[in-house]
Coordinates of C-alpha atoms in Angstrom, one line a residue:
Chain A
M16 CA 101.2 88.5 69.6
D17 CA 98.7 85.6 69.5
A18 CA 96.6 84.7 66.5
A19 CA 93.6 86.7 67.6
N20 CA 95.6 89.9 68.3
R21 CA 97.5 89.5 65.0
A22 CA 94.2 89.3 63.1
E23 CA 92.9 92.3 65.0
E24 CA 96.0 94.4 64.4
F25 CA 95.9 93.4 60.7
R26 CA 92.2 94.5 60.4
R27 CA 93.1 97.8 62.1
R28 CA 95.9 98.4 59.6
L29 CA 93.8 97.3 56.6
D30 CA 90.9 99.6 57.6
G31 CA 93.3 102.4 58.3
A32 CA 94.9 102.1 54.9
A33 CA 91.5 101.9 53.2
E34 CA 90.4 105.1 55.0
A35 CA 93.6 107.0 54.2
T36 CA 93.4 105.8 50.5
E37 CA 89.8 106.8 50.2
A38 CA 90.5 110.3 51.5
A39 CA 93.6 110.7 49.3
L40 CA 91.8 109.5 46.2
D41 CA 88.9 111.9 46.9
A42 CA 91.4 114.8 47.1
L43 CA 93.2 113.7 44.0
L44 CA 90.0 113.5 42.0
A45 CA 88.8 116.9 43.1
P46 CA 87.2 119.2 40.5
T47 CA 90.0 121.8 40.5
A48 CA 92.4 121.5 37.5
L49 CA 96.1 121.1 38.3
P50 CA 98.7 123.3 36.6
G51 CA 98.9 122.2 33.0
E52 CA 95.4 120.9 33.0
I53 CA 92.8 123.0 31.1
T54 CA 89.7 121.8 32.8
R55 CA 88.4 118.6 34.4
P56 CA 85.2 117.8 32.6
A57 CA 82.5 117.2 35.2
R58 CA 80.9 114.0 33.8
L59 CA 84.3 112.4 33.1
L60 CA 85.5 113.2 36.6
E61 CA 82.3 111.9 38.0
A62 CA 82.8 108.6 36.2
M63 CA 86.4 108.4 37.4
R64 CA 85.2 109.0 41.0
Y65 CA 82.4 106.5 40.7
S66 CA 84.8 103.7 39.8
T67 CA 87.5 104.7 42.3
L68 CA 85.7 105.8 45.5
G69 CA 83.6 104.1 48.0
G70 CA 84.5 100.5 47.4
G71 CA 86.9 97.6 47.9
K72 CA 89.1 96.5 50.7
R73 CA 92.0 98.5 49.2
L74 CA 94.3 95.5 49.5
R75 CA 96.8 96.9 47.0
P76 CA 97.1 100.2 48.7
F77 CA 97.4 98.4 52.1
L78 CA 100.3 96.3 50.6
V79 CA 102.1 99.4 49.4
I80 CA 101.7 101.3 52.7
E81 CA 102.7 98.3 54.8
S82 CA 105.6 97.3 52.6
A83 CA 107.0 100.8 52.8
R84 CA 106.4 100.9 56.6
L85 CA 108.7 97.9 57.0
F86 CA 111.5 100.4 56.2
G87 CA 110.1 103.2 58.3
V88 CA 108.6 105.1 55.3
E89 CA 105.2 106.6 56.0
G90 CA 103.1 109.5 54.8
A91 CA 102.5 111.0 51.3
S92 CA 105.1 108.9 49.5
A93 CA 103.5 105.6 50.2
L94 CA 99.9 106.9 50.2
R95 CA 100.2 108.6 46.8
T96 CA 101.9 105.5 45.3
A97 CA 99.1 103.4 46.8
C98 CA 96.5 105.7 45.2
A99 CA 98.2 105.4 41.8
L100 CA 98.1 101.6 42.0
E101 CA 94.5 101.6 43.1
M102 CA 93.6 103.9 40.1
I103 CA 95.2 101.3 37.8
H104 CA 93.3 98.5 39.5
C105 CA 90.1 100.4 39.2
Y106 CA 90.6 101.3 35.6
S107 CA 91.2 97.7 34.7
L108 CA 87.9 96.7 36.3
V109 CA 86.1 99.4 34.3
H110 CA 87.6 98.2 31.0
D111 CA 87.3 94.5 31.8
D112 CA 83.6 94.9 32.6
L113 CA 82.8 96.5 29.2
P114 CA 80.4 94.7 26.8
A115 CA 83.2 93.9 24.4
M116 CA 85.2 92.2 27.3
D117 CA 83.6 90.4 30.2
D118 CA 80.2 92.2 29.8
D119 CA 79.4 92.5 33.5
D120 CA 76.6 94.6 34.9
L121 CA 77.6 94.3 38.6
R122 CA 80.8 95.3 40.3
R123 CA 81.2 95.7 44.1
G124 CA 77.4 95.3 44.4
R125 CA 76.8 98.4 42.1
P126 CA 76.1 98.9 38.4
T127 CA 79.3 98.8 36.4
A128 CA 80.6 102.1 35.0
H129 CA 79.2 101.6 31.5
K130 CA 75.8 100.8 33.0
A131 CA 75.9 103.8 35.4
F132 CA 77.2 106.1 32.7
D133 CA 77.6 105.0 29.1
E134 CA 80.2 103.0 27.3
A135 CA 82.2 105.9 25.9
T136 CA 82.4 107.5 29.3
A137 CA 83.5 104.2 30.8
I138 CA 86.3 103.8 28.3
L139 CA 87.5 107.3 28.7
S140 CA 87.2 107.2 32.5
G141 CA 89.5 104.1 32.4
D142 CA 91.9 105.9 30.1
G143 CA 91.8 108.9 32.5
L144 CA 92.5 106.8 35.6
L145 CA 95.4 105.0 33.9
T146 CA 97.0 108.2 32.8
Y147 CA 96.4 110.0 36.1
A148 CA 98.1 107.1 38.0
F149 CA 101.4 108.0 36.3
D150 CA 100.8 111.7 36.9
V151 CA 100.4 111.0 40.6
V152 CA 103.6 108.9 40.9
A153 CA 105.7 111.3 38.8
D154 CA 104.6 114.4 40.8
P155 CA 107.3 115.8 43.1
A156 CA 104.7 115.6 45.9
T157 CA 105.2 111.8 45.9
H158 CA 108.9 111.9 46.7
P159 CA 111.7 114.5 46.6
D160 CA 114.0 112.1 44.7
G161 CA 113.1 112.2 41.0
A162 CA 115.1 109.1 40.2
L163 CA 113.0 107.2 42.7
R164 CA 109.8 108.5 41.2
A165 CA 111.0 107.4 37.8
A166 CA 111.8 104.0 39.2
L167 CA 108.2 103.7 40.6
V168 CA 106.7 104.8 37.2
L169 CA 108.8 102.2 35.4
A170 CA 107.9 99.4 37.7
L171 CA 104.2 100.4 37.7
A172 CA 104.0 100.6 33.9
R173 CA 105.8 97.3 33.5
A174 CA 103.4 95.6 35.9
A175 CA 100.3 97.1 34.3
G176 CA 101.3 96.8 30.7
L177 CA 101.4 94.3 27.8
G178 CA 103.8 92.0 29.7
G179 CA 101.7 92.2 32.8
M180 CA 98.1 93.0 33.6
V181 CA 96.9 94.1 30.2
G182 CA 98.6 91.1 28.6
G183 CA 97.0 88.8 31.2
Q184 CA 93.5 90.1 30.3
A185 CA 94.3 89.5 26.6
L186 CA 95.4 85.9 27.3
D187 CA 92.3 85.4 29.5
L188 CA 90.0 86.6 26.7
A189 CA 91.8 84.5 24.1
A190 CA 91.5 81.4 26.3
E191 CA 87.7 81.9 26.6
A192 CA 87.5 82.0 22.8
A193 CA 89.8 79.1 22.1
A194 CA 88.8 75.5 21.4
T195 CA 91.1 74.0 24.0
P196 CA 91.3 75.3 27.6
L197 CA 94.6 76.6 29.0
D198 CA 96.7 74.0 30.8
Q199 CA 98.0 74.5 34.3
A200 CA 101.2 76.3 33.3
E201 CA 99.3 78.6 30.9
T202 CA 96.7 79.3 33.6
L203 CA 99.3 80.2 36.2
Q204 CA 101.1 82.4 33.7
M205 CA 97.9 84.2 32.7
Q206 CA 96.9 84.7 36.3
A207 CA 100.4 85.9 37.3
M208 CA 100.0 88.6 34.7
K209 CA 96.3 89.5 35.1
T210 CA 96.1 89.5 38.9
G211 CA 99.6 88.9 40.1
A212 CA 101.5 91.7 38.5
L213 CA 99.8 94.6 40.4
L214 CA 100.0 92.8 43.7
R215 CA 103.8 92.2 43.1
F216 CA 104.2 95.8 42.2
A217 CA 102.6 96.8 45.5
V218 CA 105.4 95.2 47.5
D219 CA 108.0 96.1 45.0
A220 CA 106.9 99.7 45.5
G221 CA 107.5 99.4 49.2
A222 CA 111.0 98.1 48.6
I223 CA 111.7 101.1 46.2
L224 CA 110.2 103.6 48.6
G225 CA 112.0 102.1 51.5
G226 CA 115.4 101.7 50.0
A227 CA 115.5 98.0 50.6
T228 CA 118.6 96.0 50.0
P229 CA 118.6 93.8 46.9
Q230 CA 118.1 90.7 49.1
Q231 CA 115.2 92.3 50.9
A232 CA 113.6 93.5 47.6
A233 CA 113.9 90.0 46.2
A234 CA 112.3 88.4 49.3
L235 CA 109.5 90.9 49.2
H236 CA 109.0 90.2 45.5
R237 CA 108.7 86.4 46.3
Y238 CA 106.2 87.3 49.0
G239 CA 104.2 89.3 46.5
K240 CA 104.3 86.5 44.0
A241 CA 103.0 83.9 46.4
L242 CA 100.4 86.3 47.8
G243 CA 99.1 87.1 44.3
A244 CA 98.8 83.4 43.4
A245 CA 97.0 82.7 46.7
F246 CA 94.7 85.7 46.0
Q247 CA 93.7 84.3 42.6
I248 CA 93.0 80.8 43.8
A249 CA 90.9 82.1 46.7
D250 CA 89.0 84.2 44.2
D251 CA 88.4 81.2 42.0
I252 CA 87.3 79.0 44.9
L253 CA 84.9 81.7 46.0
D254 CA 83.5 81.9 42.5
A255 CA 83.2 78.1 42.2
E256 CA 81.4 78.0 45.6
G257 CA 78.9 80.6 44.3
D258 CA 79.3 83.2 47.0
T259 CA 78.1 86.3 45.1
A260 CA 77.8 88.3 48.4
A261 CA 81.5 87.7 49.4
L262 CA 82.6 88.4 45.8
G263 CA 80.6 91.6 45.2
K264 CA 80.1 90.4 41.7
R265 CA 78.1 87.6 40.1
A266 CA 79.5 84.2 41.2
G267 CA 79.6 81.0 39.2
K268 CA 80.4 82.7 35.9
D269 CA 83.9 81.2 35.6
A270 CA 82.4 77.7 35.1
E271 CA 79.7 79.1 32.9
R272 CA 82.3 80.5 30.6
G273 CA 84.7 77.6 30.8
K274 CA 87.2 80.1 32.2
A275 CA 90.7 78.8 33.0
T276 CA 91.0 78.4 36.8
L277 CA 93.0 76.1 39.1
V278 CA 89.7 75.0 40.6
A279 CA 88.6 73.7 37.2
L280 CA 92.0 72.1 36.5
L281 CA 92.8 70.6 40.0
G282 CA 89.4 70.4 41.8
L283 CA 88.4 72.2 44.9
D284 CA 90.4 70.2 47.5
A285 CA 93.7 70.5 45.6
A286 CA 93.1 74.2 45.0
R287 CA 92.6 74.7 48.7
A288 CA 95.8 72.8 49.5
R289 CA 97.7 74.9 47.0
C290 CA 96.4 78.1 48.5
D291 CA 97.7 77.0 52.0
A292 CA 101.1 76.1 50.5
L293 CA 101.3 79.6 49.0
V294 CA 100.6 81.2 52.3
N295 CA 103.5 79.3 53.8
E296 CA 105.7 80.4 50.9
A297 CA 104.6 84.0 51.4
T298 CA 105.5 84.0 55.2
A299 CA 108.8 82.1 54.6
A300 CA 109.8 84.9 52.1
L301 CA 109.0 87.5 54.7
A302 CA 111.3 85.9 57.2
E303 CA 114.1 86.2 54.6
T304 CA 113.8 90.0 54.7
G305 CA 115.5 89.9 58.1
L306 CA 113.0 92.5 59.3
G307 CA 111.6 90.2 62.0
E308 CA 108.3 90.9 63.7
R309 CA 107.7 94.0 61.7
T310 CA 106.6 91.7 58.9
E311 CA 103.8 90.1 61.0
V312 CA 101.1 92.3 59.5
L313 CA 102.1 91.3 56.0
A314 CA 102.1 87.6 57.0
E315 CA 98.6 88.1 58.4
A316 CA 97.7 89.7 55.0
A317 CA 98.6 86.4 53.3
R318 CA 96.5 84.4 55.6
F319 CA 93.6 86.8 55.2
V320 CA 93.9 86.7 51.4
A321 CA 93.8 82.9 51.5
A322 CA 90.9 82.9 54.0
R323 CA 88.6 84.7 51.5
R324 CA 87.4 81.2 50.6
S325 CA 84.3 80.4 52.5
Chain B
M22 CA 117.7 130.2 3.1
D23 CA 115.0 131.0 0.6
A24 CA 111.4 129.6 0.9
A25 CA 112.0 126.7 -1.4
N26 CA 115.1 125.6 0.4
R27 CA 113.4 126.0 3.8
A28 CA 110.5 123.8 2.6
E29 CA 112.9 121.2 1.3
E30 CA 115.0 121.2 4.5
F31 CA 111.8 120.8 6.5
R32 CA 110.6 117.9 4.4
R33 CA 114.0 116.2 4.8
R34 CA 113.8 116.6 8.6
L35 CA 110.2 115.5 8.8
D36 CA 110.9 112.4 6.8
G37 CA 114.1 111.7 8.8
A38 CA 112.2 111.9 12.1
A39 CA 109.4 109.6 10.7
E40 CA 112.0 107.0 9.6
A41 CA 113.8 107.1 12.9
T42 CA 110.5 107.0 14.8
E43 CA 109.3 104.0 12.8
A44 CA 112.5 102.1 13.4
A45 CA 112.5 102.9 17.1
L46 CA 108.8 102.0 17.6
D47 CA 109.4 98.7 15.7
A48 CA 112.3 97.9 18.1
L49 CA 110.3 98.9 21.2
L50 CA 107.4 96.7 20.1
A51 CA 109.5 93.6 19.5
P52 CA 108.3 90.2 20.8
T53 CA 111.0 89.8 23.4
A54 CA 109.8 90.5 27.0
L55 CA 111.7 93.1 29.0
P56 CA 112.9 92.4 32.5
G57 CA 109.8 92.4 34.8
E58 CA 107.5 91.4 31.9
I59 CA 106.3 87.8 31.9
T60 CA 105.5 87.5 28.2
R61 CA 104.2 89.7 25.4
P62 CA 101.0 88.0 24.1
A63 CA 101.4 87.7 20.3
R64 CA 98.0 88.9 19.2
L65 CA 97.9 91.9 21.6
L66 CA 101.4 92.9 20.5
E67 CA 100.3 92.5 16.8
A68 CA 97.4 94.9 17.4
M69 CA 99.7 97.4 19.2
R70 CA 102.1 97.2 16.2
Y71 CA 99.2 97.5 13.7
S72 CA 98.1 100.8 15.3
T73 CA 101.5 102.2 15.7
L74 CA 103.7 101.2 12.8
G75 CA 103.5 102.1 9.1
G76 CA 101.5 105.2 9.1
G77 CA 101.2 108.9 9.7
K78 CA 103.5 111.9 9.1
R79 CA 104.8 111.5 12.7
L80 CA 104.4 115.2 13.3
R81 CA 104.5 114.9 17.1
P82 CA 107.7 112.9 17.1
F83 CA 109.2 115.4 14.6
L84 CA 108.3 118.2 17.0
V85 CA 109.9 116.5 20.0
I86 CA 113.0 115.8 18.0
E87 CA 113.4 119.2 16.5
S88 CA 112.5 121.1 19.8
A89 CA 115.2 119.1 21.6
R90 CA 117.6 119.7 18.7
L91 CA 117.2 123.5 19.3
F92 CA 119.3 122.9 22.4
G93 CA 121.7 120.5 20.9
V94 CA 120.0 117.4 22.2
E95 CA 119.9 114.5 19.8
G96 CA 119.8 110.7 20.0
A97 CA 117.9 108.3 22.2
S98 CA 116.6 110.8 24.7
A99 CA 114.5 112.7 22.1
L100 CA 113.7 109.7 20.0
R101 CA 112.4 107.6 22.9
T102 CA 110.3 110.5 24.2
A103 CA 109.0 111.0 20.6
C104 CA 108.0 107.3 20.5
A105 CA 106.2 107.5 23.8
L106 CA 104.2 110.5 22.6
E107 CA 103.4 108.8 19.3
M108 CA 102.2 105.7 21.3
I109 CA 99.8 107.9 23.2
H110 CA 98.6 109.6 20.0
C111 CA 98.0 106.2 18.4
Y112 CA 96.2 104.7 21.4
S113 CA 93.9 107.7 21.4
L114 CA 93.0 107.1 17.8
V115 CA 92.3 103.4 18.5
H116 CA 90.0 104.2 21.4
D117 CA 88.3 107.2 19.6
D118 CA 87.5 104.9 16.6
L119 CA 85.7 102.4 18.8
P120 CA 82.0 101.7 18.1
A121 CA 81.0 103.3 21.4
M122 CA 82.9 106.5 20.5
D123 CA 83.3 107.8 16.9
D124 CA 82.5 104.4 15.4
D125 CA 85.0 104.7 12.5
D126 CA 85.9 101.9 10.1
L127 CA 88.8 103.7 8.3
R128 CA 92.0 105.2 9.7
R129 CA 95.0 106.2 7.7
G130 CA 93.4 104.4 4.7
R131 CA 93.3 101.1 6.6
P132 CA 90.6 99.3 8.7
T133 CA 90.5 100.6 12.2
A134 CA 91.9 98.4 15.0
H135 CA 88.6 97.0 16.1
K136 CA 87.8 96.1 12.5
A137 CA 91.2 94.5 11.8
F138 CA 91.2 92.6 15.1
D139 CA 88.2 92.8 17.5
E140 CA 86.8 95.3 19.9
A141 CA 88.3 93.7 23.1
T142 CA 91.7 93.5 21.5
A143 CA 91.4 97.1 20.3
I144 CA 90.6 98.4 23.8
L145 CA 93.4 96.4 25.3
S146 CA 96.0 97.4 22.7
G147 CA 95.1 101.0 23.4
D148 CA 95.6 100.4 27.2
G149 CA 98.9 98.6 26.4
L150 CA 100.2 101.5 24.3
L151 CA 99.2 104.1 26.8
T152 CA 100.9 102.2 29.6
Y153 CA 104.0 101.4 27.6
A154 CA 104.5 105.1 26.7
F155 CA 105.2 105.8 30.4
D156 CA 107.5 102.7 30.6
V157 CA 109.5 104.1 27.7
V158 CA 109.9 107.6 29.2
A159 CA 110.7 106.4 32.7
D160 CA 113.3 103.9 31.5
P161 CA 116.9 105.0 32.3
A162 CA 117.6 104.4 28.5
T163 CA 115.8 107.6 27.9
H164 CA 118.0 109.9 29.9
P165 CA 120.6 109.4 32.7
D166 CA 118.8 112.0 34.9
G167 CA 115.9 110.4 36.8
A168 CA 114.4 113.7 37.8
L169 CA 114.3 114.8 34.2
R170 CA 112.6 111.5 33.3
A171 CA 110.0 112.0 36.0
A172 CA 109.4 115.6 34.7
L173 CA 108.7 114.1 31.3
V174 CA 106.3 111.5 32.7
L175 CA 104.5 114.2 34.6
A176 CA 104.2 116.5 31.6
L177 CA 103.1 113.7 29.3
A178 CA 100.5 112.4 31.8
R179 CA 99.1 115.8 32.4
A180 CA 98.8 116.5 28.6
A181 CA 97.2 113.2 27.9
G182 CA 94.9 112.9 30.9
L183 CA 91.5 114.1 32.1
G184 CA 92.6 117.8 32.0
G185 CA 94.0 117.3 28.5
M186 CA 93.5 114.9 25.7
V187 CA 91.1 112.4 27.4
G188 CA 89.1 115.3 28.8
G189 CA 88.9 116.8 25.3
Q190 CA 87.5 113.7 23.8
A191 CA 84.9 113.5 26.6
L192 CA 83.9 117.1 25.9
D193 CA 83.7 116.4 22.2
L194 CA 81.4 113.4 22.7
A195 CA 79.3 115.4 25.1
A196 CA 78.9 118.2 22.6
E197 CA 77.7 115.8 19.9
A198 CA 75.0 114.5 22.2
A199 CA 74.0 117.9 23.5
A200 CA 71.0 119.9 22.2
T201 CA 73.0 123.1 21.7
P202 CA 76.3 123.2 19.9
L203 CA 79.4 124.5 21.6
D204 CA 80.1 128.2 21.2
Q205 CA 83.5 129.5 20.0
A206 CA 85.2 129.6 23.4
E207 CA 84.0 126.1 24.3
T208 CA 85.1 124.8 20.9
L209 CA 88.5 126.3 21.3
Q210 CA 88.9 124.8 24.8
M211 CA 87.8 121.4 23.7
Q212 CA 90.2 121.4 20.8
A213 CA 93.1 122.8 22.9
M214 CA 92.5 119.7 25.1
K215 CA 91.7 117.0 22.5
T216 CA 94.3 117.9 19.9
G217 CA 96.4 120.7 21.3
A218 CA 97.6 119.1 24.5
L219 CA 99.8 116.5 22.9
L220 CA 101.2 119.0 20.4
R221 CA 102.1 121.3 23.2
F222 CA 103.7 118.5 25.1
A223 CA 105.9 117.7 22.1
V224 CA 107.6 121.1 22.3
D225 CA 107.5 121.2 26.1
A226 CA 109.4 117.9 26.0
G227 CA 112.1 119.5 23.9
A228 CA 112.4 122.3 26.4
I229 CA 112.7 119.7 29.3
L230 CA 115.2 117.6 27.4
G231 CA 117.2 120.6 26.3
G232 CA 117.4 122.4 29.7
A233 CA 115.6 125.5 28.2
T234 CA 115.5 128.7 30.3
P235 CA 112.0 129.5 31.7
Q236 CA 111.7 132.2 29.0
Q237 CA 112.6 129.8 26.2
A238 CA 110.3 127.1 27.6
A239 CA 107.4 129.6 27.8
A240 CA 108.1 130.8 24.2
L241 CA 108.2 127.3 22.9
H242 CA 105.0 126.5 24.8
R243 CA 103.3 129.5 23.0
Y244 CA 104.6 128.2 19.7
G245 CA 103.1 124.8 20.5
K246 CA 99.8 126.3 21.5
A247 CA 99.5 128.3 18.2
L248 CA 100.7 125.3 16.2
G249 CA 98.1 123.1 17.8
A250 CA 95.3 125.5 17.1
A251 CA 96.4 125.9 13.5
F252 CA 96.6 122.2 13.1
Q253 CA 93.0 121.7 14.3
I254 CA 91.6 124.4 12.0
A255 CA 93.5 123.0 9.0
D256 CA 92.0 119.6 9.8
D257 CA 88.5 121.0 10.1
I258 CA 88.9 122.9 6.8
L259 CA 90.1 119.7 5.1
D260 CA 87.1 117.8 6.5
A261 CA 84.7 120.6 5.4
E262 CA 86.2 120.6 1.9
G263 CA 85.7 116.8 1.7
D264 CA 89.2 115.7 0.9
T265 CA 89.2 112.1 2.1
A266 CA 92.5 111.2 0.4
A267 CA 94.4 114.0 2.2
L268 CA 92.8 113.2 5.5
G269 CA 93.3 109.4 5.3
K270 CA 89.9 109.1 7.0
R271 CA 86.4 109.7 5.8
A272 CA 85.8 113.4 5.1
G273 CA 82.6 115.4 5.6
K274 CA 81.7 113.6 8.8
D275 CA 82.1 116.7 11.0
A276 CA 79.2 118.5 9.4
E277 CA 77.1 115.2 9.3
R278 CA 77.5 114.9 13.0
G279 CA 77.1 118.6 13.7
K280 CA 80.5 118.5 15.3
A281 CA 81.9 121.7 16.9
T282 CA 84.4 123.2 14.5
L283 CA 85.6 126.7 13.8
V284 CA 84.6 126.2 10.2
A285 CA 81.0 125.6 11.3
L286 CA 81.2 128.6 13.7
L287 CA 83.0 131.2 11.5
G288 CA 82.8 129.9 8.0
L289 CA 85.6 128.8 5.7
D290 CA 87.1 132.2 4.9
A291 CA 87.4 133.4 8.5
A292 CA 88.7 130.0 9.5
R293 CA 91.5 130.3 6.9
A294 CA 92.3 133.8 8.1
R295 CA 92.5 132.6 11.7
C296 CA 94.8 129.7 10.6
D297 CA 97.2 132.3 9.0
A298 CA 97.2 134.4 12.1
L299 CA 98.1 131.4 14.2
V300 CA 101.1 130.7 11.9
N301 CA 102.3 134.2 12.5
E302 CA 101.8 133.8 16.3
A303 CA 103.8 130.6 16.2
T304 CA 106.7 132.1 14.3
A305 CA 106.7 135.2 16.5
A306 CA 106.9 132.9 19.6
L307 CA 109.9 131.1 18.1
A308 CA 111.7 134.4 17.6
E309 CA 111.3 135.0 21.4
T310 CA 113.4 131.9 22.2
G311 CA 116.5 133.9 21.1
L312 CA 117.7 130.8 19.3
G313 CA 117.8 132.5 15.9
E314 CA 117.9 130.6 12.6
R315 CA 118.0 127.3 14.4
T316 CA 114.2 127.7 14.9
E317 CA 113.6 127.9 11.1
V318 CA 112.6 124.3 10.7
L319 CA 109.9 124.7 13.4
A320 CA 108.6 127.9 11.7
E321 CA 108.4 125.9 8.5
A322 CA 106.5 123.2 10.4
A323 CA 103.9 125.8 11.4
R324 CA 103.5 126.9 7.8
F325 CA 103.3 123.2 6.7
V326 CA 100.6 122.4 9.3
A327 CA 98.5 125.3 8.1
A328 CA 99.0 124.4 4.5
R329 CA 97.3 121.1 5.0
R330 CA 94.2 122.9 3.7
S331 CA 93.7 122.2 0.0

């Protein structure tokens, strides 16, 4: 496949994953209570749907689905895991946007949840999404093997929790309030937690679902790590260049807030070079899975993520 | 066993469960990162420990441990499940106390988390506890059977989520803001979600861990349902009678806020009578497990819960 075809195939797969995820999330967040639920309060459900449906490229779901597909796994197993991951991503945005946190009014070009609803509903809708993510993964509908479901729950919780995403947000907020900015190592650690952990989980989930060998799982994990770092740098570059439209949220706010980014630490050119190097790392890791051309769509994903910079 | 001995034995078991839970929570919330975690940020961890350690009767852990013990299950399986449930209970208190929710300054006789730390840290520590609860249950250290761990995760998520505890809090907040108060059926439904769901999970968890027959599981579930309802009425009575010391939080605030309670709907005497009837329901359900005198400590727990009223 040449570069243009690869890009086209990637786009087709990305859009396909987004459509499938949207439909599955819509069904999961239906008004009907599941066995063991008493009722799904309408306004709370509406807020959960508001923050989950109708937005985003669904990069994380795409990575789950395509990583699982490397091993021939398709269908509900990957899609439900993808939805759970997306719920956790979306809840984190809702809570991060709160007045006590980043205090943002705009997200994906729409009012943030606490603006569209109210602060209490935003907090609870985040709690509801986070909780529901584990419900979705643990449900037998996700996979017939209970031990595999438990492994997915464990990996997801560990990626999303105090030693991962939640901890990363705590470190980021602490850095904003601190007198001295984070150094490069601290910035990389914070970003590996705040943004990286969920992206790594996406490909780890594919390895779990697909029954990857330890070598394949480790290679995919390295891919996810490089991809996550590239993703964060590209986001920081986009913010520094002030492209609000491409970001879907207000640009330029990192510098305003003295936020720790590699752009601030290294400058734009070095940040761009690092982003390219990470793409190479990502594609090299894919080669080590021994899965050959099946990994091409994931390699293209790394290039896509890095190309978010304008 | 006579009444005095039963009460003494119950107290011994309750205190024992509280001690074991405290020690296990302390170990789970240690500074050392687990495999897959990058680091545990100190201040975030401190806030999680603040809201989890050193307080409460640990009624929910006690119920998990004693329900599992009915079937001869003791040790790490029950204790870790108990800790996970307590983490979810504690996170819910942290989030419910936030300025945007109940706006409380005092909890268990100490400043609430957002007062002792700050609002962002309180929100994140709640998110961290909620996430970690599922980590703890899904970890192989909890039980060798992965399918059983997945079943525990599913039951816990469903009890804690939008159709359970989180939904109950949403309904409670909506009721406070509404022009007309909740009627009796709506109040019971809200309370069955907000307070009841986690208490029911506690005994459901015992049935899952213990490999209960469907009949035994259903009987225990009925017990948990009656116990949860009695617990809520006793709490409402305590609040109405204004006993801040026994509550460990400011009393009298339900009436101030026009909060939906059975005391407000039925009056104190009828609420007390209903509480007694629920204790009878609870003990009758225990008899249906066919587990005989082993259930005595749980029967005593129901009487204890109802006797919280002064």
